[in-house]
Short mmCIF file of C-alpha atoms in Angstrom, two decimals:
data_model
loop_
_atom_site.label_atom_id
_atom_site.label_comp_id
_atom_site.label_asym_id
_atom_site.label_seq_id
_atom_site.Cartn_x
_atom_site.Cartn_y
_atom_site.Cartn_z
CA MET A 1278 -57.08 186.90 -77.96
CA SER A 1279 -56.57 183.40 -78.74
CA THR A 1280 -57.88 180.42 -75.78
CA GLU A 1281 -55.01 177.86 -77.02
CA ASN A 1282 -52.89 178.98 -74.12
CA LEU A 1283 -56.52 178.17 -71.01
CA PRO A 1284 -56.77 175.75 -69.23
CA GLN A 1285 -59.47 173.08 -70.39
CA SER A 1286 -62.14 172.02 -68.80
CA PRO A 1287 -61.94 168.42 -68.48
CA GLU A 1288 -64.81 166.66 -71.10
CA GLN A 1289 -67.69 164.80 -68.91
CA PRO A 1290 -68.64 161.57 -69.92
CA SER A 1291 -71.32 160.66 -71.53
CA ARG A 1292 -73.77 158.87 -69.20
CA LYS A 1293 -76.16 156.44 -70.49
CA PRO A 1294 -80.07 156.68 -69.93
CA ARG A 1295 -81.62 155.79 -67.61
CA VAL A 1296 -84.42 153.39 -67.86
CA ALA A 1297 -87.29 153.06 -64.92
CA VAL A 1298 -89.00 149.33 -65.59
CA VAL A 1299 -91.98 150.06 -63.52
CA PHE A 1300 -93.91 146.72 -62.74
CA GLY A 1301 -96.01 144.85 -59.73
CA GLY A 1302 -99.59 148.02 -59.29
CA ARG A 1303 -102.62 148.15 -57.76
CA SER A 1304 -104.61 146.12 -60.23
CA SER A 1305 -105.17 141.76 -59.69
CA GLU A 1306 -102.94 141.33 -63.26
CA HIS A 1307 -99.82 142.51 -60.20
CA GLY A 1308 -98.64 139.50 -60.54
CA ILE A 1309 -98.15 138.92 -64.61
CA SER A 1310 -96.65 142.59 -63.95
CA THR A 1311 -94.02 140.80 -61.97
CA VAL A 1312 -93.51 138.19 -64.70
CA THR A 1313 -93.17 140.78 -67.02
CA ALA A 1314 -90.54 142.97 -65.38
CA GLY A 1315 -87.85 139.94 -65.09
CA ALA A 1316 -88.39 138.97 -68.43
CA VAL A 1317 -88.05 143.13 -69.87
CA LEU A 1318 -84.43 143.55 -67.01
CA LYS A 1319 -83.38 140.43 -68.34
CA ALA A 1320 -83.68 142.07 -71.39
CA ILE A 1321 -82.42 145.25 -71.49
CA ASP A 1322 -78.54 145.53 -72.46
CA ARG A 1323 -76.78 147.21 -69.51
CA THR A 1324 -74.28 148.23 -71.94
CA LYS A 1325 -75.92 150.92 -73.20
CA TYR A 1326 -78.46 151.72 -70.38
CA GLU A 1327 -78.77 152.28 -67.24
CA VAL A 1328 -81.26 150.13 -65.23
CA LEU A 1329 -83.58 151.52 -62.29
CA PRO A 1330 -86.45 149.00 -61.40
CA ILE A 1331 -89.13 150.56 -59.26
CA GLY A 1332 -92.38 148.22 -57.93
CA ILE A 1333 -95.46 148.97 -57.62
CA THR A 1334 -97.13 147.30 -54.28
CA ARG A 1335 -100.58 146.06 -54.03
CA GLU A 1336 -101.22 149.23 -51.69
CA GLY A 1337 -99.93 151.19 -54.31
CA ARG A 1338 -96.09 151.94 -52.22
CA TRP A 1339 -93.26 152.64 -54.45
CA VAL A 1340 -89.94 150.68 -53.69
CA LEU A 1341 -86.80 150.44 -54.50
CA THR A 1342 -86.47 146.38 -55.85
CA ALA A 1343 -83.70 144.03 -55.91
CA ASP A 1344 -82.34 143.88 -59.79
CA GLU A 1345 -82.66 140.49 -59.79
CA PRO A 1346 -84.91 138.42 -63.14
CA GLU A 1347 -85.15 135.34 -61.59
CA ARG A 1348 -87.03 135.50 -59.16
CA MET A 1349 -89.63 137.85 -60.93
CA ALA A 1350 -90.55 134.03 -62.68
CA ILE A 1351 -93.65 131.99 -62.00
CA THR A 1352 -93.13 128.86 -59.49
CA GLU A 1353 -94.61 125.74 -58.51
CA ARG A 1354 -97.99 128.15 -60.30
CA ARG A 1355 -97.52 131.30 -58.51
CA THR A 1356 -96.74 134.81 -59.41
CA PRO A 1357 -93.94 136.60 -57.87
CA GLY A 1358 -94.61 140.34 -56.35
CA VAL A 1359 -93.35 143.60 -55.57
CA GLU A 1360 -93.57 142.81 -51.79
CA GLU A 1361 -90.99 139.99 -51.77
CA LEU A 1362 -88.71 141.46 -54.81
CA ALA A 1363 -88.84 145.66 -52.22
CA ASP A 1364 -85.46 146.61 -50.71
CA ALA A 1365 -86.88 148.00 -47.19
CA GLN A 1366 -90.12 147.47 -45.45
CA GLU A 1367 -90.87 151.20 -45.37
CA GLY A 1368 -89.36 153.57 -47.53
CA ALA A 1369 -91.60 154.74 -50.12
CA VAL A 1370 -89.18 156.48 -53.92
CA VAL A 1371 -91.10 159.67 -55.21
CA LEU A 1372 -91.10 160.53 -58.12
CA SER A 1373 -90.99 164.66 -59.37
CA VAL A 1374 -94.24 166.26 -60.38
CA ASP A 1375 -91.69 169.07 -62.04
CA PRO A 1376 -91.03 168.91 -66.17
CA ALA A 1377 -87.44 170.91 -65.36
CA ASN A 1378 -86.77 167.70 -62.44
CA ARG A 1379 -86.43 164.32 -63.40
CA GLU A 1380 -84.94 163.04 -60.55
CA VAL A 1381 -86.62 159.87 -58.72
CA VAL A 1382 -86.16 161.13 -54.66
CA TYR A 1383 -85.89 157.25 -52.29
CA SER A 1384 -87.21 158.35 -48.59
CA GLU A 1385 -87.46 156.38 -44.78
CA PRO A 1386 -89.10 157.98 -42.04
CA GLY A 1387 -86.58 159.89 -39.55
CA SER A 1388 -84.43 159.26 -42.27
CA VAL A 1389 -83.13 162.38 -44.85
CA PRO A 1390 -84.48 162.29 -48.58
CA LYS A 1391 -81.74 160.33 -50.49
CA ALA A 1392 -81.69 161.02 -54.13
CA LEU A 1393 -80.96 158.76 -57.05
CA GLY A 1394 -80.50 160.69 -60.00
CA ASP A 1395 -82.50 161.60 -62.67
CA VAL A 1396 -84.88 158.73 -64.72
CA ASP A 1397 -84.31 160.03 -68.78
CA VAL A 1398 -87.51 156.54 -70.23
CA VAL A 1399 -90.12 155.03 -68.16
CA PHE A 1400 -90.82 151.01 -69.40
CA PRO A 1401 -94.03 150.88 -67.08
CA VAL A 1402 -95.13 147.28 -67.48
CA LEU A 1403 -98.37 147.39 -65.34
CA HIS A 1404 -101.67 145.71 -66.44
CA GLY A 1405 -104.91 147.24 -65.80
CA PRO A 1406 -106.11 149.28 -63.45
CA TYR A 1407 -103.46 151.57 -61.86
CA GLY A 1408 -101.08 151.58 -64.44
CA GLU A 1409 -102.05 150.16 -67.88
CA ASP A 1410 -105.61 152.82 -67.50
CA GLY A 1411 -103.66 156.55 -68.40
CA THR A 1412 -103.65 156.93 -64.34
CA LEU A 1413 -99.50 156.85 -64.25
CA GLN A 1414 -99.26 157.78 -68.11
CA GLY A 1415 -101.26 161.41 -66.43
CA LEU A 1416 -98.69 161.89 -64.18
CA LEU A 1417 -95.47 160.71 -66.58
CA GLU A 1418 -96.74 164.03 -68.97
CA LEU A 1419 -97.21 165.79 -65.22
CA SER A 1420 -93.34 165.44 -64.82
CA GLY A 1421 -91.65 165.05 -68.28
CA VAL A 1422 -90.59 161.72 -68.44
CA PRO A 1423 -90.33 160.01 -71.48
CA TYR A 1424 -91.97 156.38 -71.23
CA VAL A 1425 -92.89 152.90 -73.46
CA GLY A 1426 -96.13 153.03 -74.55
CA SER A 1427 -99.79 155.00 -75.71
CA GLY A 1428 -100.43 158.43 -73.35
CA VAL A 1429 -103.52 158.97 -71.31
CA LEU A 1430 -106.30 158.52 -74.11
CA ALA A 1431 -105.12 155.47 -75.89
CA SER A 1432 -104.55 154.41 -72.68
CA ALA A 1433 -107.97 154.84 -70.89
CA VAL A 1434 -109.66 153.59 -74.11
CA GLY A 1435 -107.36 150.53 -73.72
CA GLN A 1436 -108.80 149.19 -70.56
CA ASP A 1437 -112.67 150.11 -70.65
CA LYS A 1438 -113.91 147.83 -72.80
CA GLU A 1439 -116.88 149.18 -73.11
CA TYR A 1440 -115.29 152.99 -74.53
CA MET A 1441 -112.95 150.50 -76.63
CA LYS A 1442 -116.06 148.53 -78.52
CA ARG A 1443 -117.59 152.32 -78.81
CA VAL A 1444 -114.19 154.32 -80.70
CA PHE A 1445 -114.11 150.37 -83.02
CA THR A 1446 -117.26 150.91 -84.34
CA SER A 1447 -116.83 154.91 -84.74
CA PHE A 1448 -114.78 153.98 -87.06
CA GLY A 1449 -116.21 150.82 -88.25
CA LEU A 1450 -114.68 148.28 -87.31
CA GLU A 1451 -116.93 145.19 -85.86
CA VAL A 1452 -117.55 144.17 -82.48
CA GLY A 1453 -119.16 141.67 -81.51
CA PRO A 1454 -122.19 141.64 -79.85
CA TYR A 1455 -122.70 142.49 -76.17
CA VAL A 1456 -123.93 144.48 -73.05
CA VAL A 1457 -123.50 147.25 -70.56
CA ILE A 1458 -123.88 146.33 -66.75
CA ARG A 1459 -123.07 148.52 -64.52
CA PRO A 1460 -122.72 148.29 -60.40
CA ARG A 1461 -126.08 150.81 -59.77
CA GLU A 1462 -128.60 148.84 -62.03
CA TRP A 1463 -127.49 145.31 -60.58
CA GLN A 1464 -127.34 147.20 -56.97
CA GLY A 1465 -130.68 148.30 -57.73
CA SER A 1466 -129.99 151.60 -56.26
CA ALA A 1467 -131.23 153.12 -59.99
CA PRO A 1468 -134.20 155.68 -59.44
CA ASP A 1469 -136.83 152.51 -60.11
CA GLY A 1470 -135.49 150.54 -57.13
CA ASP A 1471 -136.15 147.76 -58.25
CA GLY A 1472 -132.67 144.85 -56.82
CA GLY A 1473 -131.21 144.54 -60.07
CA ALA A 1474 -134.06 143.05 -62.12
CA ALA A 1475 -134.62 145.22 -65.57
CA ALA A 1476 -130.34 143.80 -65.36
CA ARG A 1477 -130.61 140.95 -65.09
CA LYS A 1478 -134.16 141.46 -67.02
CA LYS A 1479 -131.70 142.69 -69.33
CA ILE A 1480 -128.66 140.30 -69.81
CA VAL A 1481 -131.55 137.69 -70.20
CA ASP A 1482 -132.91 140.01 -73.53
CA PHE A 1483 -129.55 139.69 -74.48
CA ALA A 1484 -129.18 135.77 -74.40
CA GLY A 1485 -132.10 135.26 -75.79
CA GLU A 1486 -131.35 137.74 -79.70
CA HIS A 1487 -127.93 135.81 -79.32
CA GLY A 1488 -128.01 132.61 -77.43
CA TRP A 1489 -126.15 131.30 -74.47
CA PRO A 1490 -122.78 131.40 -73.60
CA LEU A 1491 -122.39 134.57 -73.02
CA PHE A 1492 -119.30 136.12 -71.06
CA VAL A 1493 -118.70 137.73 -67.89
CA LYS A 1494 -116.77 139.38 -67.57
CA PRO A 1495 -114.15 143.19 -65.74
CA ALA A 1496 -115.00 145.62 -68.25
CA ARG A 1497 -111.38 147.23 -67.48
CA ALA A 1498 -109.46 143.83 -66.68
CA GLY A 1499 -107.20 142.03 -68.67
CA SER A 1500 -105.21 138.22 -68.61
CA SER A 1501 -108.38 136.68 -69.14
CA ILE A 1502 -109.00 137.26 -64.96
CA GLY A 1503 -112.44 137.92 -63.69
CA ILE A 1504 -114.17 136.79 -66.95
CA THR A 1505 -117.33 133.27 -66.27
CA LYS A 1506 -118.03 131.62 -69.14
CA VAL A 1507 -122.29 130.93 -68.20
CA ASP A 1508 -124.16 128.76 -69.78
CA ASP A 1509 -127.20 129.69 -68.81
CA LEU A 1510 -129.54 131.93 -66.30
CA SER A 1511 -128.19 130.49 -63.20
CA GLY A 1512 -125.01 130.54 -63.17
CA LEU A 1513 -125.64 134.67 -63.99
CA ASP A 1514 -124.89 136.02 -60.89
CA GLU A 1515 -122.01 133.43 -59.82
CA ALA A 1516 -120.61 135.66 -62.91
CA ILE A 1517 -121.42 138.60 -62.20
CA ALA A 1518 -120.05 138.49 -58.31
CA GLU A 1519 -116.82 137.57 -59.98
CA ALA A 1520 -116.24 140.07 -62.43
CA GLN A 1521 -116.80 142.54 -59.33
CA ARG A 1522 -114.28 141.90 -57.38
CA HIS A 1523 -112.36 143.03 -60.36
CA ASP A 1524 -114.54 146.45 -61.76
CA PRO A 1525 -117.60 147.31 -60.69
CA LYS A 1526 -118.67 147.16 -64.04
CA ILE A 1527 -119.25 144.93 -66.54
CA LEU A 1528 -119.75 143.36 -69.54
CA VAL A 1529 -121.31 140.81 -70.73
CA GLU A 1530 -120.29 139.45 -74.57
CA ALA A 1531 -121.89 137.13 -76.90
CA ALA A 1532 -119.73 133.75 -77.93
CA LEU A 1533 -118.65 134.37 -81.01
CA ARG A 1534 -118.24 130.83 -83.02
CA GLY A 1535 -114.44 130.93 -84.05
CA ARG A 1536 -110.91 131.25 -84.78
CA GLU A 1537 -108.88 133.10 -81.24
CA ILE A 1538 -106.48 135.17 -84.04
CA GLU A 1539 -103.43 138.02 -81.89
CA CYS A 1540 -101.57 140.28 -84.12
CA GLY A 1541 -98.55 142.53 -82.71
CA VAL A 1542 -98.08 146.68 -83.50
CA LEU A 1543 -94.93 148.19 -83.44
CA GLU A 1544 -94.36 151.69 -83.76
CA PHE A 1545 -91.61 152.17 -86.36
CA GLU A 1546 -90.10 155.63 -87.35
CA ASP A 1547 -92.93 155.62 -90.43
CA GLY A 1548 -95.52 155.13 -88.89
CA PRO A 1549 -96.97 151.24 -86.87
CA ARG A 1550 -96.46 148.01 -88.71
CA ALA A 1551 -98.39 144.57 -87.96
CA SER A 1552 -96.51 141.22 -87.07
CA VAL A 1553 -97.08 137.92 -88.37
CA PRO A 1554 -100.36 136.36 -86.71
CA ALA A 1555 -100.99 134.07 -84.38
CA GLU A 1556 -103.32 131.63 -83.40
CA ILE A 1557 -104.90 130.89 -79.94
CA PRO A 1558 -106.50 126.95 -80.43
CA PRO A 1559 -109.21 125.75 -77.95
CA PRO A 1560 -107.25 124.89 -74.64
CA ASP A 1561 -107.73 120.88 -74.50
CA ALA A 1562 -108.42 121.24 -70.36
CA HIS A 1563 -109.97 124.58 -69.66
CA ALA A 1564 -113.37 125.68 -71.07
CA TYR A 1565 -111.45 128.49 -72.92
CA TYR A 1566 -108.48 130.86 -73.04
CA ASP A 1567 -108.24 131.55 -69.19
CA PHE A 1568 -105.44 132.92 -66.61
CA GLU A 1569 -104.71 129.33 -65.99
CA ALA A 1570 -103.86 128.78 -69.85
CA LYS A 1571 -102.41 131.25 -70.27
CA TYR A 1572 -100.12 131.96 -67.31
CA ILE A 1573 -99.98 128.70 -65.88
CA ASP A 1574 -99.74 126.06 -67.91
CA SER A 1575 -98.80 127.97 -70.32
CA THR A 1576 -101.49 127.15 -73.93
CA PRO A 1577 -99.04 127.25 -76.78
CA GLY A 1578 -100.01 129.05 -79.59
CA LEU A 1579 -99.33 128.76 -83.17
CA VAL A 1580 -97.09 131.52 -84.65
CA PRO A 1581 -97.88 131.96 -87.35
CA ALA A 1582 -101.22 131.28 -87.18
CA PRO A 1583 -102.12 129.07 -90.33
CA LEU A 1584 -104.54 131.27 -92.63
CA THR A 1585 -103.90 132.08 -96.62
CA PRO A 1586 -102.21 135.28 -97.61
CA GLU A 1587 -105.74 137.19 -98.03
CA GLU A 1588 -106.49 136.76 -94.14
CA THR A 1589 -103.12 137.71 -92.78
CA ALA A 1590 -102.83 141.09 -95.92
CA GLU A 1591 -106.50 141.92 -93.71
CA VAL A 1592 -106.29 140.51 -90.17
CA GLN A 1593 -102.95 142.83 -90.09
CA ARG A 1594 -105.01 145.86 -91.74
CA LEU A 1595 -107.49 145.52 -89.08
CA ALA A 1596 -104.43 145.33 -86.24
CA VAL A 1597 -103.03 149.02 -87.50
CA ASP A 1598 -106.17 149.97 -88.13
CA ALA A 1599 -107.26 149.33 -84.04
CA PHE A 1600 -104.25 150.74 -83.23
CA GLU A 1601 -104.66 153.90 -85.55
CA ALA A 1602 -108.21 154.53 -84.38
CA ALA A 1603 -107.60 154.25 -80.75
CA SER A 1604 -104.64 157.17 -81.63
CA CYS A 1605 -101.86 154.57 -79.96
CA GLU A 1606 -98.47 154.56 -79.47
CA GLY A 1607 -95.96 152.16 -79.09
CA LEU A 1608 -97.17 148.76 -79.38
CA VAL A 1609 -100.51 147.37 -79.54
CA ARG A 1610 -101.26 143.63 -79.44
CA ALA A 1611 -104.82 143.11 -80.67
CA ASP A 1612 -107.01 140.31 -80.97
CA PHE A 1613 -109.44 138.64 -82.67
CA PHE A 1614 -112.52 136.45 -83.35
CA LEU A 1615 -112.81 135.21 -87.10
CA THR A 1616 -115.86 133.19 -87.62
CA GLU A 1617 -117.41 130.70 -89.90
CA ASP A 1618 -118.08 132.93 -92.48
CA GLY A 1619 -114.75 133.99 -93.09
CA GLU A 1620 -115.26 138.00 -90.99
CA PHE A 1621 -112.90 139.17 -88.58
CA VAL A 1622 -114.44 140.83 -85.52
CA ILE A 1623 -112.16 142.89 -83.54
CA ASN A 1624 -112.45 141.97 -79.53
CA GLU A 1625 -109.77 144.11 -77.79
CA ILE A 1626 -107.00 145.97 -77.56
CA ASN A 1627 -104.40 145.55 -75.18
CA THR A 1628 -101.91 149.11 -74.58
CA MET A 1629 -99.25 146.85 -72.79
CA PRO A 1630 -99.47 143.18 -73.43
CA GLY A 1631 -97.65 140.86 -71.47
CA PHE A 1632 -94.38 140.35 -72.76
CA THR A 1633 -93.62 137.15 -70.45
CA PRO A 1634 -90.97 134.89 -72.27
CA ILE A 1635 -94.07 132.43 -73.37
CA SER A 1636 -96.19 135.76 -74.81
CA MET A 1637 -97.85 136.25 -77.49
CA TYR A 1638 -96.90 139.95 -78.54
CA PRO A 1639 -92.96 139.29 -78.12
CA GLN A 1640 -93.85 135.70 -80.41
CA MET A 1641 -95.23 137.48 -82.62
CA TRP A 1642 -92.30 139.87 -83.46
CA GLN A 1643 -90.27 137.06 -83.20
CA ALA A 1644 -91.59 134.89 -85.63
CA SER A 1645 -91.33 138.56 -87.72
CA GLY A 1646 -87.89 138.75 -87.12
CA ILE A 1647 -87.53 141.03 -84.31
CA GLY A 1648 -86.01 139.45 -80.92
CA TYR A 1649 -87.25 139.93 -77.53
CA ALA A 1650 -84.28 142.50 -76.32
CA GLU A 1651 -84.56 143.84 -79.77
CA LEU A 1652 -88.00 144.46 -79.21
CA VAL A 1653 -87.47 145.63 -76.12
CA ASP A 1654 -84.69 148.50 -77.49
CA ARG A 1655 -86.50 149.85 -80.14
CA LEU A 1656 -90.13 150.48 -77.35
CA ILE A 1657 -87.48 152.23 -75.16
CA GLN A 1658 -85.53 154.47 -78.22
CA ALA A 1659 -88.91 155.30 -80.02
CA ALA A 1660 -90.47 156.74 -75.74
CA LEU A 1661 -86.73 158.40 -75.94
CA SER A 1662 -86.87 160.18 -79.11
CA ARG A 1663 -90.78 161.03 -78.02
CA SER A 1664 -91.42 163.95 -75.85
CA THR A 1665 -93.90 164.26 -73.04
CA GLY A 1666 -97.33 166.43 -73.50
CA LEU A 1667 -99.45 167.11 -76.80
CA ARG A 1668 -98.05 165.78 -79.65
#
């Protein structure tokens, strides 16, 4: 039977992929995450994608926010926050945990929930705990929604500096000397009940072996928040208190004398590749490359880093090795010290590095021939082509 004269269903117009940019969050990096979101929102090609900005408040509520990137910038040395961008003060966004349903729902007290349509991919630009550490990635895996960046394991490893270093060491990557202090050790709740004396002795013995200064930092935080350079024993307690404001587990590291070198890694169809490296020169007005130097005073990096061809090739190789060792996906910024002996020592990786216009990761790829908008597009396309679940 011919179907030529039967009525034909009208063709449905193809829908552009919908990208939910999720930002803010409960960590101390809330403000920088919001700045990053502004830059990403501004760069996304609206002719290719629909965009849904979703902010997470400091208390953890998911909200719809204004799609106004210009309001997400650092102004008067102050970072923005989700609360001031929220469309409403009481409503909340809910993502389904049914893998067969990618619909986002918005609800307000006393009102009928409103369906906002499906989300095809999430671009999570959260930094720190409750977002960059595998928690959000786990939710998205349960929901069956593809997302930009590393999965649960790599995100967790990349957030916890202790286990990151353990993984790197097991893969033959050189890390600097460090010691971990867990909360029960410092608070004196260990079985010996010594009020933290054993933990203090552990640090003093570590300093006796490796020398002062030491860097005391939260084990699971980023953006150089909560880090203190300690020159002698007198500053130790205050430094630990500052670190524990952000994480009850702390890391104490020996100072490595050398140059700070960073390298970006981006996953292509044929595997991860490294960008040209950058160097972070010692900031003039700061004791080290801290939060203020990074984001408020915008201390410029050297891109590309003034390295020999052999040094460049070596740090690029090590950056890719670190990416593979932690089972990363999508992107990573790997941070190294080039010591006075000419050896590269890996300091850490960031599975969702800063993506602000002044951040080193996009600057390194710009110098490598991939501009900011193209970089964002590549990450979205890679996420769309990758399934959730075991892979």
